[in-house]
Amino acid sequence: MKNNILLLPGDGVGPEVMSEAVKLIDCFNSHKLTNINYEYSDIGSIALDNYNAPLPEITLTKALKADCVLLGAIGTPKHDNNPRELKPEYGLLCLRKALNLYVNVRPIMSFEALSDSSTLKSEVISNMDILIIRELIGDIYFGEPRGFNTDSDDVYAYNTMKYSKNEITRIANFAFDAAMHRSKKVTSVDKANVLETSQLWRETVTDIASSNYNKINLNHMYIDNAAMQLIKNPKQFDVILTSNMFGDILSDEASMLTGSIGMLPSASLSNKYALYEPIHGSAPDIANKGTVNPLAMILSCAMMFEFTFNNIKLSNLIKNAVNDVLKNGIMTQDISASNDYISTSEMGDKIVEYVSKSVK
Ligand code: IPM
Ligand code: MG
């Protein structure tokens, strides 16, 4: 029975949203719906302060032992100018790599109550339900060689965009399997008109679809066009399958369709490990003000119950509570259309209150 999770609050607004997730887990434990043990560790800027490493050995050891990891957010401006290995983000990238988290699942769904919070017209985004499947441990993020060159007259920097057929195959299989449980439509996003990695990506994805998933309706789109189509007509998409770099950019763009990046959870998965985190960053400008929206973190818990604990009931309980709270006009600052909003911890309390009502 899985029941050990590692909590990595991290930096900026990370600890604030994590506290609200913990309230929810405590609530489930007290209702005897779960028997979850959790412990904390440091990652990112706080880990640099405490251990001089963005992913300390102790955190990695605990992560490898836990059934899954919940993460808040990473990064403070304080460490922005550090060399790469001493940047907070490097800790997260190393953790993803060490746990082999090659799949990143980012659901982009619209909440009816928030249709006025998006900058897009409500008819464009209503009932939108997109699943972005982003490859997470390859591509230009990890490709070697990389670095700065100091030997020439001019200084230059370089990175390597690289994908192997195996890396593309495993993420494509995940996306096709996910699509089989939805509308069976996959849009694979690449830049095959320019990049070799994308040519291999497109060929591989096409081959897998035609050999193993003949029920899937697959189409291909260049990243630049996909970025435009996402704003023009987001409802044409169901599952979006894409690489690490393109997925990073598209998912931030897509989050705005929902009204706030503060609403979107994510799951990073391998065959053995899982990490759940809101897709918003550490937002240092609003940290410690009690204004951050904890719902992305709370919905990340819903994903944890679905994927790690195979408990759809609790996952739905959380999602319904979020929906009901929003429907009743209870909002944090980022999603409220008026001056009437509640704080981070009040929102966490509301979710606990709604969840408790339905388990009694
Ligand atoms: C994300 C973030 C990370 C990424 C950063 C913090 C390294 O932007 O999860 O989307 O680029 O993957
Ligand atoms: Mg990002």
Short mmCIF file of C-alpha atoms and ligand atoms in Angstrom, two decimals:
data_model
loop_
_atom_site.label_atom_id
_atom_site.label_comp_id
_atom_site.label_asym_id
_atom_site.label_seq_id
_atom_site.Cartn_x
_atom_site.Cartn_y
_atom_site.Cartn_z
CA MET A 1 0.00 0.00 0.00
CA LYS A 2 1.46 3.33 -1.05
CA ASN A 3 1.31 6.02 1.62
CA ASN A 4 4.65 7.86 1.91
CA ILE A 5 5.06 11.19 0.25
CA LEU A 6 7.89 13.66 0.20
CA LEU A 7 6.96 17.34 0.39
CA LEU A 8 9.29 19.84 -1.23
CA PRO A 9 7.80 23.30 -0.60
CA GLY A 10 10.75 25.04 -2.30
CA ASP A 11 10.82 28.78 -2.79
CA GLY A 12 8.73 31.91 -3.23
CA VAL A 13 5.05 31.05 -2.99
CA GLY A 14 5.90 27.31 -2.82
CA PRO A 15 5.69 26.99 1.00
CA GLU A 16 2.37 28.89 1.09
CA VAL A 17 0.65 26.64 -1.45
CA MET A 18 2.20 23.56 0.15
CA SER A 19 0.64 24.43 3.51
CA GLU A 20 -2.79 24.32 1.88
CA ALA A 21 -2.08 20.91 0.33
CA VAL A 22 -1.04 19.66 3.74
CA LYS A 23 -4.33 20.87 5.25
CA LEU A 24 -6.14 18.75 2.69
CA ILE A 25 -4.02 15.66 3.33
CA ASP A 26 -4.48 16.11 7.09
CA CYS A 27 -8.22 16.37 6.50
CA PHE A 28 -8.26 13.08 4.54
CA ASN A 29 -6.14 11.42 7.21
CA SER A 30 -8.40 12.64 10.01
CA HIS A 31 -11.45 11.27 8.19
CA LYS A 32 -9.53 7.97 7.86
CA LEU A 33 -9.87 8.19 4.09
CA THR A 34 -6.10 7.96 3.81
CA ASN A 35 -3.19 7.06 5.98
CA ILE A 36 -0.56 9.22 4.39
CA ASN A 37 2.80 9.90 5.99
CA TYR A 38 4.71 12.88 4.80
CA GLU A 39 8.08 14.40 5.43
CA TYR A 40 9.71 17.57 4.20
CA SER A 41 12.95 18.34 2.46
CA ASP A 42 14.64 21.25 0.67
CA ILE A 43 15.08 21.92 -3.03
CA GLY A 44 15.97 25.03 -5.03
CA SER A 45 17.02 28.31 -3.42
CA ILE A 46 16.25 27.18 0.11
CA ALA A 47 18.47 24.13 -0.46
CA LEU A 48 21.24 26.37 -1.78
CA ASP A 49 20.97 28.39 1.42
CA ASN A 50 20.93 25.34 3.69
CA TYR A 51 23.18 22.86 1.83
CA ASN A 52 24.86 24.86 -0.91
CA ALA A 53 23.29 22.53 -3.48
CA PRO A 54 19.96 22.95 -5.32
CA LEU A 55 19.23 19.22 -4.97
CA PRO A 56 20.97 18.02 -1.78
CA GLU A 57 21.83 14.33 -1.44
CA ILE A 58 19.37 13.99 1.44
CA THR A 59 16.48 15.25 -0.69
CA LEU A 60 17.32 12.90 -3.54
CA THR A 61 17.61 9.93 -1.17
CA LYS A 62 14.20 10.71 0.34
CA ALA A 63 12.65 11.23 -3.11
CA LEU A 64 13.89 7.85 -4.30
CA LYS A 65 12.35 6.18 -1.24
CA ALA A 66 8.99 8.00 -1.30
CA ASP A 67 5.92 6.77 -3.19
CA CYS A 68 5.72 10.20 -4.78
CA VAL A 69 6.85 13.78 -4.42
CA LEU A 70 4.74 16.92 -4.05
CA LEU A 71 6.59 20.07 -5.01
CA GLY A 72 5.67 23.72 -4.47
CA ALA A 73 7.84 25.96 -6.64
CA ILE A 74 11.47 26.71 -7.28
CA GLY A 75 13.60 29.84 -7.59
CA THR A 76 14.34 33.23 -6.10
CA PRO A 77 16.03 36.16 -7.86
CA LYS A 78 18.81 35.91 -5.29
CA HIS A 79 20.37 32.95 -7.10
CA ASP A 80 19.57 34.02 -10.68
CA ASN A 81 23.16 34.88 -11.50
CA ASN A 82 24.67 31.68 -10.15
CA PRO A 83 26.43 29.27 -12.51
CA ARG A 84 24.07 26.64 -13.93
CA GLU A 85 24.87 23.92 -11.37
CA LEU A 86 24.10 26.34 -8.58
CA LYS A 87 20.85 27.69 -9.97
CA PRO A 88 17.68 26.65 -8.10
CA GLU A 89 16.07 25.34 -11.33
CA TYR A 90 18.97 22.95 -11.81
CA GLY A 91 17.77 21.13 -8.69
CA LEU A 92 14.39 20.46 -10.27
CA LEU A 93 15.92 19.38 -13.57
CA CYS A 94 18.27 16.97 -11.74
CA LEU A 95 15.38 15.57 -9.75
CA ARG A 96 13.33 14.99 -12.92
CA LYS A 97 16.31 13.24 -14.48
CA ALA A 98 17.17 11.17 -11.39
CA LEU A 99 13.57 9.90 -11.11
CA ASN A 100 13.46 9.34 -14.88
CA LEU A 101 10.29 11.45 -15.10
CA TYR A 102 9.99 11.45 -18.86
CA VAL A 103 6.26 12.20 -18.96
CA ASN A 104 4.80 15.55 -17.99
CA VAL A 105 1.01 15.68 -17.95
CA ARG A 106 -0.54 19.15 -17.95
CA PRO A 107 -4.34 19.26 -18.14
CA ILE A 108 -5.73 22.56 -19.38
CA MET A 109 -9.38 22.71 -18.46
CA SER A 110 -11.76 25.62 -18.26
CA PHE A 111 -13.71 26.28 -15.10
CA GLU A 112 -17.13 27.63 -15.87
CA ALA A 113 -17.00 30.09 -13.00
CA LEU A 114 -13.80 31.59 -14.40
CA SER A 115 -14.98 32.22 -17.94
CA ASP A 116 -14.64 35.95 -17.35
CA SER A 117 -11.14 35.71 -15.91
CA SER A 118 -9.50 34.80 -19.21
CA THR A 119 -8.45 37.50 -21.64
CA LEU A 120 -10.15 35.44 -24.36
CA LYS A 121 -13.87 35.51 -25.09
CA SER A 122 -15.80 33.04 -23.01
CA GLU A 123 -17.28 31.24 -26.04
CA VAL A 124 -13.74 30.49 -27.25
CA ILE A 125 -12.73 28.80 -24.02
CA SER A 126 -15.93 27.38 -22.53
CA ASN A 127 -15.80 23.59 -22.05
CA MET A 128 -12.21 23.49 -23.18
CA ASP A 129 -10.38 20.34 -22.13
CA ILE A 130 -6.86 19.88 -23.42
CA LEU A 131 -4.21 17.47 -22.19
CA ILE A 132 -0.65 18.52 -22.88
CA ILE A 133 1.78 15.62 -22.81
CA ARG A 134 5.25 17.09 -22.66
CA GLU A 135 8.46 15.06 -22.87
CA LEU A 136 10.42 16.07 -19.78
CA ILE A 137 13.96 14.74 -19.64
CA GLY A 138 15.37 15.13 -23.13
CA ASP A 139 15.71 17.85 -25.75
CA ILE A 140 17.73 21.03 -25.53
CA TYR A 141 17.20 21.07 -21.76
CA PHE A 142 19.59 18.17 -21.28
CA GLY A 143 21.47 17.77 -24.61
CA GLU A 144 25.26 17.73 -24.57
CA PRO A 145 27.50 19.44 -25.50
CA ARG A 146 26.45 22.70 -23.99
CA GLY A 147 28.18 25.67 -22.49
CA PHE A 148 30.02 28.87 -23.05
CA ASN A 149 33.06 29.15 -25.22
CA THR A 150 35.84 31.40 -24.13
CA ASP A 151 38.49 30.35 -26.70
CA SER A 152 37.44 32.58 -29.55
CA ASP A 153 37.62 36.29 -30.21
CA ASP A 154 33.94 36.46 -29.56
CA VAL A 155 32.19 34.80 -26.64
CA TYR A 156 29.46 32.38 -27.59
CA ALA A 157 27.12 29.98 -25.88
CA TYR A 158 25.63 26.79 -27.27
CA ASN A 159 23.11 24.05 -26.48
CA THR A 160 22.28 20.81 -28.21
CA MET A 161 18.79 19.81 -29.19
CA LYS A 162 18.76 16.03 -29.21
CA TYR A 163 16.17 13.24 -29.24
CA SER A 164 16.55 9.50 -29.69
CA LYS A 165 13.93 7.30 -31.27
CA ASN A 166 13.46 5.50 -27.94
CA GLU A 167 12.83 8.74 -26.10
CA ILE A 168 10.25 9.79 -28.66
CA THR A 169 8.64 6.35 -28.71
CA ARG A 170 7.98 6.15 -24.97
CA ILE A 171 6.40 9.59 -24.73
CA ALA A 172 4.34 9.05 -27.89
CA ASN A 173 3.03 5.76 -26.49
CA PHE A 174 1.98 7.52 -23.30
CA ALA A 175 0.15 10.23 -25.27
CA PHE A 176 -1.63 7.72 -27.51
CA ASP A 177 -2.69 5.61 -24.52
CA ALA A 178 -4.03 8.74 -22.81
CA ALA A 179 -5.88 9.72 -25.98
CA MET A 180 -7.52 6.29 -26.18
CA HIS A 181 -9.35 7.20 -22.94
CA ARG A 182 -10.44 10.55 -24.36
CA SER A 183 -11.56 11.65 -27.80
CA LYS A 184 -8.74 9.71 -29.56
CA LYS A 185 -7.35 12.85 -31.11
CA VAL A 186 -3.63 13.68 -30.88
CA THR A 187 -1.88 16.75 -32.22
CA SER A 188 1.87 16.29 -32.31
CA VAL A 189 3.72 19.60 -32.22
CA ASP A 190 7.20 19.99 -33.70
CA LYS A 191 9.31 22.15 -36.01
CA ALA A 192 9.99 19.51 -38.67
CA ASN A 193 10.37 22.14 -41.39
CA VAL A 194 13.60 23.26 -39.75
CA LEU A 195 14.93 20.82 -37.14
CA GLU A 196 16.31 17.27 -37.54
CA THR A 197 15.11 16.32 -34.04
CA SER A 198 11.62 17.27 -35.15
CA GLN A 199 11.92 15.24 -38.36
CA LEU A 200 12.76 12.16 -36.31
CA TRP A 201 9.95 13.10 -33.90
CA ARG A 202 7.38 13.33 -36.69
CA GLU A 203 8.49 10.11 -38.42
CA THR A 204 8.51 8.18 -35.16
CA VAL A 205 5.14 9.47 -33.97
CA THR A 206 3.59 8.73 -37.38
CA ASP A 207 5.00 5.17 -37.43
CA ILE A 208 3.75 4.36 -33.93
CA ALA A 209 0.29 5.67 -34.71
CA SER A 210 -0.03 3.70 -37.92
CA SER A 211 1.36 0.45 -36.47
CA ASN A 212 -0.29 0.42 -33.04
CA TYR A 213 -3.00 3.03 -32.77
CA ASN A 214 -5.09 2.95 -35.90
CA LYS A 215 -8.09 4.31 -34.00
CA ILE A 216 -6.19 7.51 -33.21
CA ASN A 217 -6.77 10.59 -35.28
CA LEU A 218 -3.25 12.06 -35.45
CA ASN A 219 -2.32 15.41 -36.92
CA HIS A 220 0.95 17.33 -36.89
CA MET A 221 1.45 21.02 -36.33
CA TYR A 222 4.49 23.27 -36.32
CA ILE A 223 5.12 24.94 -33.00
CA ASP A 224 4.66 28.46 -34.31
CA ASN A 225 1.29 27.59 -35.85
CA ALA A 226 0.29 25.64 -32.71
CA ALA A 227 0.99 28.71 -30.56
CA MET A 228 -1.34 30.69 -32.81
CA GLN A 229 -4.05 28.03 -33.06
CA LEU A 230 -4.12 27.67 -29.29
CA ILE A 231 -5.33 31.26 -29.00
CA LYS A 232 -7.45 31.23 -32.14
CA ASN A 233 -9.39 28.06 -31.54
CA PRO A 234 -8.24 26.10 -28.48
CA LYS A 235 -11.15 23.67 -28.66
CA GLN A 236 -9.72 22.06 -31.80
CA PHE A 237 -7.16 20.37 -29.52
CA ASP A 238 -7.57 17.32 -27.35
CA VAL A 239 -4.21 15.67 -26.57
CA ILE A 240 -1.15 17.72 -27.50
CA LEU A 241 2.04 15.68 -27.69
CA THR A 242 5.23 17.68 -27.72
CA SER A 243 8.88 17.97 -26.77
CA ASN A 244 10.37 19.42 -23.61
CA MET A 245 11.08 22.95 -24.84
CA PHE A 246 7.95 23.40 -26.93
CA GLY A 247 5.82 21.92 -24.14
CA ASP A 248 7.26 24.34 -21.62
CA ILE A 249 6.23 27.30 -23.73
CA LEU A 250 2.87 25.98 -24.95
CA SER A 251 1.74 25.01 -21.47
CA ASP A 252 2.32 28.50 -20.08
CA GLU A 253 0.44 29.91 -23.04
CA ALA A 254 -2.40 27.41 -22.62
CA SER A 255 -2.69 28.17 -18.92
CA MET A 256 -3.83 31.67 -19.75
CA LEU A 257 -6.85 30.24 -21.55
CA THR A 258 -8.15 29.11 -18.18
CA GLY A 259 -7.87 32.57 -16.67
CA SER A 260 -4.95 32.03 -14.37
CA ILE A 261 -1.77 30.00 -14.27
CA GLY A 262 -2.66 29.66 -10.59
CA MET A 263 -5.23 27.01 -11.52
CA LEU A 264 -3.11 24.45 -13.32
CA PRO A 265 -1.64 21.27 -11.84
CA SER A 266 0.84 18.85 -13.38
CA ALA A 267 2.11 15.34 -12.97
CA SER A 268 5.57 14.16 -13.95
CA LEU A 269 5.76 10.41 -14.26
CA SER A 270 8.02 7.47 -14.98
CA ASN A 271 7.20 3.81 -14.70
CA LYS A 272 8.27 3.92 -11.06
CA TYR A 273 8.24 7.48 -9.74
CA ALA A 274 5.93 10.47 -9.73
CA LEU A 275 6.16 14.13 -8.90
CA TYR A 276 3.23 16.52 -8.70
CA GLU A 277 3.54 20.28 -8.87
CA PRO A 278 1.56 23.35 -9.85
CA ILE A 279 2.80 24.69 -13.18
CA HIS A 280 3.13 28.24 -11.87
CA GLY A 281 6.55 29.23 -10.70
CA SER A 282 7.76 30.63 -7.41
CA ALA A 283 6.38 34.15 -8.15
CA PRO A 284 8.74 35.89 -5.69
CA ASP A 285 6.94 39.21 -6.23
CA ILE A 286 3.83 37.94 -4.45
CA ALA A 287 5.51 35.55 -1.98
CA ASN A 288 4.57 35.78 1.70
CA LYS A 289 1.65 38.08 1.01
CA GLY A 290 -1.02 35.45 1.45
CA THR A 291 -2.42 36.19 -2.00
CA VAL A 292 -1.20 33.25 -4.09
CA ASN A 293 -3.86 30.91 -5.45
CA PRO A 294 -3.37 27.45 -3.88
CA LEU A 295 -5.76 25.70 -6.29
CA ALA A 296 -3.07 24.55 -8.74
CA MET A 297 -1.35 22.84 -5.81
CA ILE A 298 -4.62 21.42 -4.55
CA LEU A 299 -5.44 20.11 -8.02
CA SER A 300 -1.94 18.62 -8.15
CA CYS A 301 -3.00 16.62 -5.08
CA ALA A 302 -6.02 15.45 -7.08
CA MET A 303 -3.63 14.19 -9.76
CA MET A 304 -1.57 12.48 -7.06
CA PHE A 305 -4.63 10.60 -5.81
CA GLU A 306 -5.47 9.59 -9.36
CA PHE A 307 -2.04 8.48 -10.60
CA THR A 308 -0.11 7.37 -7.51
CA PHE A 309 -2.83 6.21 -5.16
CA ASN A 310 -5.27 5.00 -7.83
CA ASN A 311 -8.01 6.69 -5.85
CA ILE A 312 -10.31 8.32 -8.36
CA LYS A 313 -12.89 8.93 -5.64
CA LEU A 314 -10.66 11.26 -3.65
CA SER A 315 -9.35 12.85 -6.82
CA ASN A 316 -12.89 13.69 -7.92
CA LEU A 317 -13.80 14.84 -4.44
CA ILE A 318 -11.05 17.47 -4.65
CA LYS A 319 -11.94 18.53 -8.18
CA ASN A 320 -15.61 18.87 -7.26
CA ALA A 321 -14.76 20.91 -4.18
CA VAL A 322 -12.69 23.28 -6.33
CA ASN A 323 -15.51 23.60 -8.82
CA ASP A 324 -18.12 24.21 -6.15
CA VAL A 325 -16.03 26.79 -4.32
CA LEU A 326 -15.50 28.70 -7.56
CA LYS A 327 -19.16 28.40 -8.54
CA ASN A 328 -20.05 30.05 -5.26
CA GLY A 329 -17.91 33.00 -6.27
CA ILE A 330 -15.20 32.27 -3.71
CA MET A 331 -11.94 33.35 -5.34
CA THR A 332 -8.38 34.40 -4.72
CA GLN A 333 -7.08 37.70 -6.04
CA ASP A 334 -5.71 36.35 -9.34
CA ILE A 335 -9.08 35.02 -10.52
CA SER A 336 -11.50 37.42 -8.88
CA ALA A 337 -13.09 39.92 -11.24
CA SER A 338 -13.78 42.26 -8.31
CA ASN A 339 -12.11 43.45 -5.15
CA ASP A 340 -13.85 40.69 -3.30
CA TYR A 341 -11.35 37.91 -2.77
CA ILE A 342 -9.97 35.67 -0.05
CA SER A 343 -6.44 34.82 1.03
CA THR A 344 -4.38 31.73 0.25
CA SER A 345 -5.08 30.09 3.57
CA GLU A 346 -8.78 30.99 3.52
CA MET A 347 -9.01 29.27 0.14
CA GLY A 348 -7.29 26.18 1.59
CA ASP A 349 -9.78 26.24 4.49
CA LYS A 350 -12.72 26.52 2.07
CA ILE A 351 -11.55 23.48 0.11
CA VAL A 352 -11.20 21.49 3.32
CA GLU A 353 -14.66 22.65 4.41
CA TYR A 354 -16.27 21.59 1.10
CA VAL A 355 -14.42 18.28 1.02
CA SER A 356 -15.43 17.55 4.64
CA LYS A 357 -19.07 18.31 3.83
CA SER A 358 -19.13 15.65 1.13
CA VAL A 359 -17.37 12.94 3.15
CA LYS A 360 -19.68 13.21 6.15
C1 IPM B 1 8.19 24.23 -15.80
C2 IPM B 1 9.22 25.24 -15.41
C3 IPM B 1 10.59 24.55 -15.40
C4 IPM B 1 10.88 24.09 -16.81
C5 IPM B 1 11.75 25.42 -14.85
C6 IPM B 1 11.45 25.90 -13.45
C7 IPM B 1 13.06 24.68 -14.90
O1 IPM B 1 9.19 26.34 -16.26
O2 IPM B 1 8.06 23.20 -15.11
O3 IPM B 1 7.49 24.45 -16.80
O4 IPM B 1 11.39 24.87 -17.64
O5 IPM B 1 10.60 22.93 -17.11
MG MG B 2 7.57 26.33 -17.62
#
